[in-house]
Coordinates of C-alpha atoms in Angstrom, one line a residue:
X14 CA -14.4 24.8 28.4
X15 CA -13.4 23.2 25.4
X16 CA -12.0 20.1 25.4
X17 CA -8.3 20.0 24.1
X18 CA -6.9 17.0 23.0
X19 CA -3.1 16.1 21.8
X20 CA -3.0 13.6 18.7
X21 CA 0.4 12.0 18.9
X22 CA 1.4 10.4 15.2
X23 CA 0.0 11.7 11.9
X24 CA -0.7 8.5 9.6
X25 CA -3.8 7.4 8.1
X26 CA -5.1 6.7 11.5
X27 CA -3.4 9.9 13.7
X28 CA -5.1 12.3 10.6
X29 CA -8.2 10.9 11.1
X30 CA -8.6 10.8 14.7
X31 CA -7.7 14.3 14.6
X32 CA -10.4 15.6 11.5
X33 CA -13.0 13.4 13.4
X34 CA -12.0 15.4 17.3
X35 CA -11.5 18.6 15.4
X36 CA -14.8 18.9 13.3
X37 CA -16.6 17.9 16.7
X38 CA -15.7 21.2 18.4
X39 CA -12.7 19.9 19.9
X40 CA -9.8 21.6 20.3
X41 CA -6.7 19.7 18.7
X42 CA -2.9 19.2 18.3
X43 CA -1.1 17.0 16.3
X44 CA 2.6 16.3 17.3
X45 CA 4.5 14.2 15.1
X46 CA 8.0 14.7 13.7
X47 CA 7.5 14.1 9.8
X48 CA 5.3 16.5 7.8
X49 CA 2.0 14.0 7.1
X50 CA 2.1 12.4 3.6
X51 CA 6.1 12.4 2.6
X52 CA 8.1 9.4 2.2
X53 CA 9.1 8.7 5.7
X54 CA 6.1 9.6 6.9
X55 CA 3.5 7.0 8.8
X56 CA 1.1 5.3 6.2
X57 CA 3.0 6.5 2.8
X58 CA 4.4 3.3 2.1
X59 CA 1.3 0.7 2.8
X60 CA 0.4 -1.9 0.2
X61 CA -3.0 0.6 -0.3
X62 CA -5.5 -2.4 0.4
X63 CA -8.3 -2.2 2.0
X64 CA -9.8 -5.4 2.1
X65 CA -12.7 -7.0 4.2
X66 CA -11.0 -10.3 3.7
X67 CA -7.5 -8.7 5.2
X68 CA -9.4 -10.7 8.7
X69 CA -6.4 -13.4 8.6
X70 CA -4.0 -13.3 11.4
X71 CA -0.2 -14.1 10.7
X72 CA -0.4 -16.4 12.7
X73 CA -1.8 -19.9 12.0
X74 CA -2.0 -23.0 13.4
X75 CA 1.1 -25.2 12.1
X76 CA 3.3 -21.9 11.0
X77 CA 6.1 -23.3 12.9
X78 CA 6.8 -25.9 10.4
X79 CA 6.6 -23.5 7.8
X80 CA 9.4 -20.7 9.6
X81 CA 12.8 -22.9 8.8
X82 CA 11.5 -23.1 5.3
X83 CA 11.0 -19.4 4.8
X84 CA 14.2 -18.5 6.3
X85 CA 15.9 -20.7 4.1
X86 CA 14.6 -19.2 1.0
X87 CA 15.9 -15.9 0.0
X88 CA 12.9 -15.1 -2.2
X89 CA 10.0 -16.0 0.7
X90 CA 7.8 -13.3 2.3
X91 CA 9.7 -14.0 5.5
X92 CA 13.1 -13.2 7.4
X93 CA 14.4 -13.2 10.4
X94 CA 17.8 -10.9 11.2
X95 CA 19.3 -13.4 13.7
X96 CA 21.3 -10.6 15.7
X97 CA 18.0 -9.6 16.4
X98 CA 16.6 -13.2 17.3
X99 CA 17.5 -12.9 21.5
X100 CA 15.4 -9.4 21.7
X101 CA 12.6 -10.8 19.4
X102 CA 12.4 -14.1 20.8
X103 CA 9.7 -13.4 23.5
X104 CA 7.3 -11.5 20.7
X105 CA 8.3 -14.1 18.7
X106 CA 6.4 -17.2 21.5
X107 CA 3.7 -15.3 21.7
X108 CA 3.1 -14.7 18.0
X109 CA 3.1 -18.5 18.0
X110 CA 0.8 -19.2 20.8
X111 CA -1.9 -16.8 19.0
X112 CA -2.3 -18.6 16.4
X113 CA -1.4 -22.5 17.6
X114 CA -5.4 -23.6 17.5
X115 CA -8.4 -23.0 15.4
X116 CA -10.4 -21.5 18.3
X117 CA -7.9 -18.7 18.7
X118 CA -7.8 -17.7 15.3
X119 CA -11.5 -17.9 14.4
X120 CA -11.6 -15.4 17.8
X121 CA -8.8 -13.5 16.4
X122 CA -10.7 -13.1 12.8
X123 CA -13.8 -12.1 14.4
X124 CA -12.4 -9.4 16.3
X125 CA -10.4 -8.0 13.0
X126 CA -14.1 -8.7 10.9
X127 CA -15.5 -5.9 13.3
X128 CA -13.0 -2.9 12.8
X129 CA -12.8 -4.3 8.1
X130 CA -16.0 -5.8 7.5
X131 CA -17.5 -1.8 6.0
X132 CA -14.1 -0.7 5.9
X133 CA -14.6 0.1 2.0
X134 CA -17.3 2.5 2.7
X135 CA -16.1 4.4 5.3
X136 CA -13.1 5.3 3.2
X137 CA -15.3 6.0 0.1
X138 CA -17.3 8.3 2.6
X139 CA -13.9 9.8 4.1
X140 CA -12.7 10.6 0.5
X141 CA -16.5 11.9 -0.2
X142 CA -15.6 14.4 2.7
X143 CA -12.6 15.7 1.6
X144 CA -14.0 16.2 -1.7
X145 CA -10.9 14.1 -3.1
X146 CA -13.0 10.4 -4.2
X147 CA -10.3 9.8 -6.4
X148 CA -8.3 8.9 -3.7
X149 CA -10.2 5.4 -3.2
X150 CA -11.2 3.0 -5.5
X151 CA -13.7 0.5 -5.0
X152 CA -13.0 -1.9 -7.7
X153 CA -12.3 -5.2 -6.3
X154 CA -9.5 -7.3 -5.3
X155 CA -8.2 -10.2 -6.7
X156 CA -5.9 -13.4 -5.4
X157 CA -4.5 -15.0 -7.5
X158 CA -3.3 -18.6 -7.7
X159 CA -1.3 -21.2 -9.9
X160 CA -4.2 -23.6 -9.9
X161 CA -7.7 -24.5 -7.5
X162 CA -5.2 -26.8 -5.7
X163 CA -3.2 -24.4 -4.0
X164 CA -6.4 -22.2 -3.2
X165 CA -8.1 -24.9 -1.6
X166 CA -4.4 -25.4 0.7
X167 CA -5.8 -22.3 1.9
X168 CA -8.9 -23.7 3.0
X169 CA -8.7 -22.4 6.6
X170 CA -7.8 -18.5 6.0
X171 CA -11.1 -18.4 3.4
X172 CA -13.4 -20.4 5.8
X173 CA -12.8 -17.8 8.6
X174 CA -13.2 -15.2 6.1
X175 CA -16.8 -16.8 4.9
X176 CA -18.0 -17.8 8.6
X177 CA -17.3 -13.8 9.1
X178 CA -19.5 -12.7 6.1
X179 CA -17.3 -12.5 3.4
X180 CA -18.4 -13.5 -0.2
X181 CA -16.4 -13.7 -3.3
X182 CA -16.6 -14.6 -7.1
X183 CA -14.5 -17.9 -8.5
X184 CA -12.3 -17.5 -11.1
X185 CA -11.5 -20.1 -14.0
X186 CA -8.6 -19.3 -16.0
X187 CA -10.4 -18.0 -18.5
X188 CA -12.2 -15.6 -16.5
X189 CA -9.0 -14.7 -14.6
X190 CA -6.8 -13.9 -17.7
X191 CA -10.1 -11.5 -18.9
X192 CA -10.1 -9.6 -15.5
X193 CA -6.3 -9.6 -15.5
X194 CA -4.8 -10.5 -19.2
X195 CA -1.3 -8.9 -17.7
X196 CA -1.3 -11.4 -15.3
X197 CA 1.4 -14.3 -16.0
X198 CA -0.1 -17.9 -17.6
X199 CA 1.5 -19.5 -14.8
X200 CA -1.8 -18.6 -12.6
X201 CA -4.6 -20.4 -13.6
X202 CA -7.6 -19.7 -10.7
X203 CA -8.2 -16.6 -8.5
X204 CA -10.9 -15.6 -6.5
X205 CA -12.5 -11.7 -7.1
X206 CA -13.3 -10.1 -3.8
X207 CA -15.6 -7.3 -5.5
X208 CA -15.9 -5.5 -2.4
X209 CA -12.2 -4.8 -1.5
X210 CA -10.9 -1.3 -2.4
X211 CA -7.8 0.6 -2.7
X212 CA -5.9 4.3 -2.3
X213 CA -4.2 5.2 -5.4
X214 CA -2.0 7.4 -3.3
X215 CA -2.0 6.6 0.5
X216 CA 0.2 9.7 0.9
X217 CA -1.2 12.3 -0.7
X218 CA -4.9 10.4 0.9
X219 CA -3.3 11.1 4.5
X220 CA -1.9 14.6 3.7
X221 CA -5.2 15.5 2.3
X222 CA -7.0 13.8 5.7
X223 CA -4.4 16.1 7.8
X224 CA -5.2 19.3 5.7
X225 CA -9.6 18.6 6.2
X226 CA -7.9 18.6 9.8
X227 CA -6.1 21.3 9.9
X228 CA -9.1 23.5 8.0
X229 CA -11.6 22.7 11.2
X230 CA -8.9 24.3 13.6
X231 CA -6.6 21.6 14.3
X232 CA -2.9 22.6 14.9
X233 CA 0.7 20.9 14.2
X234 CA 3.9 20.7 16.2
X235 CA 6.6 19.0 14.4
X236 CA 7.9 17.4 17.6
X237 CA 9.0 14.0 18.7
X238 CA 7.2 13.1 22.2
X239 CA 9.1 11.8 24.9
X240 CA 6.9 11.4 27.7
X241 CA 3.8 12.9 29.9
X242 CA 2.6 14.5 32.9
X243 CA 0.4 12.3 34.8
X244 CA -1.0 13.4 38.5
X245 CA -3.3 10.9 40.2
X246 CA -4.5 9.1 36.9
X247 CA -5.3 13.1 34.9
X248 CA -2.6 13.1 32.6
X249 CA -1.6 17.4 32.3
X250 CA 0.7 17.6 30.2
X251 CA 2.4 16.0 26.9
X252 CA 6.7 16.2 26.8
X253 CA 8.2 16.8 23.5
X254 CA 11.5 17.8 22.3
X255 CA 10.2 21.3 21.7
X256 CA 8.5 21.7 25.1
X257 CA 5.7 21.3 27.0
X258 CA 2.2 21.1 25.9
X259 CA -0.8 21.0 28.4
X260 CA -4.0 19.1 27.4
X261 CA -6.7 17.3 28.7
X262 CA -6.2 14.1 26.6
X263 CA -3.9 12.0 24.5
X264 CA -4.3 9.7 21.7
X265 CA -1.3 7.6 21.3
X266 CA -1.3 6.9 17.1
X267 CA 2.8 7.1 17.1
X268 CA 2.7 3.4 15.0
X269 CA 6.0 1.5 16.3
X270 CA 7.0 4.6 18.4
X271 CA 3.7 3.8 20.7
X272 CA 5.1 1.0 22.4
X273 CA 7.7 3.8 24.3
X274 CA 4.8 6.4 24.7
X275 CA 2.7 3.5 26.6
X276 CA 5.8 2.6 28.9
X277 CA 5.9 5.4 29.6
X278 CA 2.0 5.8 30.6
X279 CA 2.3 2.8 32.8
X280 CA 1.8 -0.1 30.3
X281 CA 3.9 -2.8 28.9
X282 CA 3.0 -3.7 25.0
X283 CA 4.5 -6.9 23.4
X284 CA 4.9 -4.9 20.0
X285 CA 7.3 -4.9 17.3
X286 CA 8.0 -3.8 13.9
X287 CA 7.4 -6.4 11.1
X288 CA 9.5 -4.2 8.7
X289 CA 8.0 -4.1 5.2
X290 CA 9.3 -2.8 1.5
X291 CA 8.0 -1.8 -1.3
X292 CA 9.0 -0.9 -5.0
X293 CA 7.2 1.4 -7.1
X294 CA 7.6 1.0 -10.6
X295 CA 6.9 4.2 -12.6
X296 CA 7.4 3.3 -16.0
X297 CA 5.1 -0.4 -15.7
X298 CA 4.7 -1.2 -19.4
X299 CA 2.4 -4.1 -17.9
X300 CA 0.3 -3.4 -15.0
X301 CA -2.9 -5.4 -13.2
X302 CA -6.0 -3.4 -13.9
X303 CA -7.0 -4.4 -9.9
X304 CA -5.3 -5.1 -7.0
X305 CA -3.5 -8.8 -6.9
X306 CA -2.0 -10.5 -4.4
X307 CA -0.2 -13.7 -6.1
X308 CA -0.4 -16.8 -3.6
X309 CA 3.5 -17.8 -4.1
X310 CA 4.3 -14.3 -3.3
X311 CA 2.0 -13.0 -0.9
X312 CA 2.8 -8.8 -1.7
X313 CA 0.4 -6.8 -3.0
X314 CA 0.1 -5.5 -6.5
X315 CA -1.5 -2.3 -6.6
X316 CA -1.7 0.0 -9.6
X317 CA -1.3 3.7 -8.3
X318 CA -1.1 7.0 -9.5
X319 CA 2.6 6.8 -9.1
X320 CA 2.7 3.3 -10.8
X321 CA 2.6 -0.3 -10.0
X322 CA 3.5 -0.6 -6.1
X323 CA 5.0 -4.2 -5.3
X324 CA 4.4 -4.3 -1.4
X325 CA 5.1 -7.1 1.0
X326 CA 7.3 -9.0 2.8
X327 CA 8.1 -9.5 6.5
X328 CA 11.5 -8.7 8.1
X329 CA 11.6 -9.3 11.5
X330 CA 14.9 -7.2 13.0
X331 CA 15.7 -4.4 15.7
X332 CA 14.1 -1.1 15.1
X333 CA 17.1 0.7 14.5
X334 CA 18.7 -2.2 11.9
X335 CA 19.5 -0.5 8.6
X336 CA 17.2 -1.7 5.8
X337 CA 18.0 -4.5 3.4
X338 CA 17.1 -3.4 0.1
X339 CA 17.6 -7.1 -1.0
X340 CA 14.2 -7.3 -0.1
X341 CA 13.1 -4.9 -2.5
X342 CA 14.9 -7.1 -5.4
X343 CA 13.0 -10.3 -4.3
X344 CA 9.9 -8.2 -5.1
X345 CA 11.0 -6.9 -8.1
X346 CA 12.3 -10.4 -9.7
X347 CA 8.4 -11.5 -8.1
X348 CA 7.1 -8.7 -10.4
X349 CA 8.6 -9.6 -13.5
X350 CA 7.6 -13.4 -13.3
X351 CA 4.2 -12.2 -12.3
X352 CA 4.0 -9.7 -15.2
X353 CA 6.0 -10.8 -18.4
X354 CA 5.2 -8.1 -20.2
X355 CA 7.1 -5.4 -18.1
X356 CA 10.6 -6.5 -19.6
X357 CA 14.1 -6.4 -18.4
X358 CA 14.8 -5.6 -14.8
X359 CA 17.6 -3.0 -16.1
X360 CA 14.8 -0.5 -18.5
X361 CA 12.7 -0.3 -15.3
X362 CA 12.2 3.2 -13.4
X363 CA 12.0 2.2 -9.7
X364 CA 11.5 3.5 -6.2
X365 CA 12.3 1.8 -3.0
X366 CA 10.8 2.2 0.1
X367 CA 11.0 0.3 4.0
X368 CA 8.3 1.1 7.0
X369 CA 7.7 -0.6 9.6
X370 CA 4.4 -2.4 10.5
X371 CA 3.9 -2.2 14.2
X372 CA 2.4 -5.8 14.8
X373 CA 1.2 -6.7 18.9
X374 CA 2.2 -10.6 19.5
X375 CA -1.8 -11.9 19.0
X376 CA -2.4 -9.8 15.9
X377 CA -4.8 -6.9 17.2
X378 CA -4.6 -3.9 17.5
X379 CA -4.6 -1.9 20.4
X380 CA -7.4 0.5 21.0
X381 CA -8.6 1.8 25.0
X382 CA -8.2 3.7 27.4
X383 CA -4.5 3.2 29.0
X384 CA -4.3 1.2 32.3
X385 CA -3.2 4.2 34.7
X386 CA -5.0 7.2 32.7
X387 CA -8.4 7.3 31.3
X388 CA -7.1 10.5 29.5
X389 CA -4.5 8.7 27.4
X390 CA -6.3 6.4 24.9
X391 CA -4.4 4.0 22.1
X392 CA -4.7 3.7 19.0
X393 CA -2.1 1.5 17.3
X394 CA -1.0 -2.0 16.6
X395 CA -2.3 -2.6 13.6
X396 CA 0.0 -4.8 11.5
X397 CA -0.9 -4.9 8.2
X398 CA -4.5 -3.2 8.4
X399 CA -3.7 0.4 9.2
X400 CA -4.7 1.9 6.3
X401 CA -8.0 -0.6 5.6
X402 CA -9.0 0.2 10.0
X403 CA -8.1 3.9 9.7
X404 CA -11.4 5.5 9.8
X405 CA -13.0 3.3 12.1
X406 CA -10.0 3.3 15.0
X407 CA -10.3 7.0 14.3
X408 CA -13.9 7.1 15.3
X409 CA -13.3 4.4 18.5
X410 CA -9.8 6.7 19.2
X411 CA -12.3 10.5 19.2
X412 CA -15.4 8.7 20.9
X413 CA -13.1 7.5 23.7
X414 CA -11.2 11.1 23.8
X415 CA -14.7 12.2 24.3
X416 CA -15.9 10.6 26.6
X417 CA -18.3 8.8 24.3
X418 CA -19.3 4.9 23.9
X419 CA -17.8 3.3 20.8
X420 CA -19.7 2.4 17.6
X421 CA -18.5 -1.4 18.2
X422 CA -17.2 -3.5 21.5
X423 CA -13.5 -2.7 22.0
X424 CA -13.0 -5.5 24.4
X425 CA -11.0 -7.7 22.0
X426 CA -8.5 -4.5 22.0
X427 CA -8.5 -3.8 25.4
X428 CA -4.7 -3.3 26.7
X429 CA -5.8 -5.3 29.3
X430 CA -5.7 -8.5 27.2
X431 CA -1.5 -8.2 27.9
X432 CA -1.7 -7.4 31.6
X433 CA 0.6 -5.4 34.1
X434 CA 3.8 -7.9 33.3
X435 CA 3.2 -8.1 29.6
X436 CA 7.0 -8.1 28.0
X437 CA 7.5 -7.7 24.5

């Protein structure tokens, strides 16, 4: 009998899972309630990295003395919408106890350098697949900074990053203004990660992943999920707002959503939305040739098919808060200091954009079995790394499904790490 198996979300990694499950014989059904690939869809927004060296955890030791600063800057990478503060405040504890010592964060970098370390060429052999390689570009990445000083107050986040097998190319100024001679004279050193890559359009990437999906027999229910069917531990059914589907197995890829759908499977997920924005600016008279994320900014700079998408910042609020495009201008005014050549802030052709990031309080993702059903397996959590970890939380996600062992150890992302009485 052929196994059937409900994929519930349809970003980067809920497409995946489902081409990888569907081109094994299995029999599939996607449920989520965008259509894959559009605006508001999962994935469409992402800064389109996808970085080895993406192994650094928020969370680092002495962040706390940093917060008060950020909040009180209007143009840092960080804020905090204090209405939100009481129901983020136990996420927020536990955010800070991951990363309050050097051992937990060279565990924490570790455990990321396993799911990002051939991240790259997975993606360039996904694209390969769907006979779309234009989709991913492995040129290199670049950070950028004002001078070695402020590189080297990084010291920690790029020693993790070469204890895990990372290696990198130095750049003077003058080798940094060649590479980049859009880039503003204010940054005089940057470091070339030539194996980092990019998507030059993470939607149309996912809606193409979904289609390579849907051409080995998958199927799609627009539908929101609200719930399952579980007798004695053998989950039978999935709940949607369109009815009833019956299924042997679930994979839980629903982003922010996920933290409901594994309540709701008997387990507790300290998981919240680290809302993030983007600007696309169409008509970029002055673009970076690769990817750059400026130190004093810390967005990415990605040139696209669509044009130069400014992505970053952190807004920590309620799910349901209405965005704050501010945040979009404090990228924007970032651009323009970081590239003097695009002009005045009036002639420019933009495009907004707010998603949110669905970040677990130690900075892993999630990806197991759930803790009352072997039949319903996660696959979410990711933060910032969706995109880069797509292809191989897919593979983990279908293996599992399966009944298959992993390609890597899965311990570090075991739901058990939050136990029965997690809170978030």
């Amino acid at each position: 009998m052929t196994l059937h198996v409900v994929v519930i979300g349809a970003g980067i990694i809920g497409a995946t899972t489902a081409y990888e499950l569907a081109k094994s014989g299995c029999r599939v059904t996607i449920i989520d309630p965008a259509i894959p690939g559009e605006p508001q869809a999962a994935s469409y927004g992402n800064g389109a990295w996808i970085s080895p060296a993406s192994i650094i955890p928020m969370s680092m030791p002495g962040i706390w003395r940093k917060i008060p600063g950020y909040l009180l800057d209007k143009n840092s990478p960080l804020t905090i919408k204090w209405k939100s503060l009481p129901h983020l405040l136990p996420w927020l504890v536990k955010f800070m106890a991951a990363g309050a010592t050097i051992p937990k964060v060279k565990k924490t970098a570790k455990a990321l350098n396993s799911i990002l370390q051939d991240a790259p060429q997975r993606h360039l052999q996904l694209a390969a697949n769907l006979a779309r390689p234009d989709l991913i570009n492995q040129s290199g990445v670049i950070y950028a900074y004002p001078d070695r000083a402020a590189f080297e107050a990084e010291a920690l986040a790029w020693r993790l990053r070469k204890d895990n097998g990372l290696e990198w190319e130095e750049l003077d100024e003058k080798s940094l203004r060649k590479n980049e001679p859009a880039l503003s004279a204010h940054y005089k050193f940057g470091v070339l990660v030539k194996a980092g890559a990019h998507s030059s359009n993470p939607g149309e990437y996912v809606w193409q992943i979904f289609q390579q999906a849907m051409k080995h027999g998958a199927e799609f229910r627009q539908a929101a999920t609200t719930g399952f069917d579980i007798v004695n531990g053998r989950l039978r059914s999935i709940l949607t707002d369109s009815g009833v589907i019956a299924c042997d197995r679930a994979v839980i890829c629903a982003g922010i959503w996920s933290k409901e759908l594994a309540k709701n499977a008997g387990d507790q997920i300290p998981l919240e939305s680290e809302r993030g924005y983007h600007c696309v600016i169409r008509n970029a008279k002055s673009s970076p040739l690769l990817p750059i994320m400026p130190s004093d900014g810390k967005m990415a700079n990605t040139p696209t098919t669509s044009g130069l998408r400014i992505a970053g910042q952190v807004e920590l609020a309620h799910l349901n808060t209405a965005p704050n495009w501010n945040r979009v201008e404090v990228l924007i005014r970032h651009a323009l200091s970081t590239y003097p050549e695009l002009g005045k802030r009036e002639n420019l052709q933009t495009e907004y954009w707010m998603g949110h990031r669905p970040s677990t309080s130690d900075g892993l993702p999630v990806i197991s079995e759930a803790s009352n059903s072997q039949d319903i397996i996660y696959a979410f959590g990711h933060g910032h790394i969706g995109l880069a970890s797509g292809p191989i939380t897919a593979r983990i996600a279908a293996d599992l499904a399966m009944n298959k062992a992993p390609p890597i150890n899965i311990e570090p992302f075991s739901v058990k790490r939050f136990g029965k009485k997690s809170m978030g």
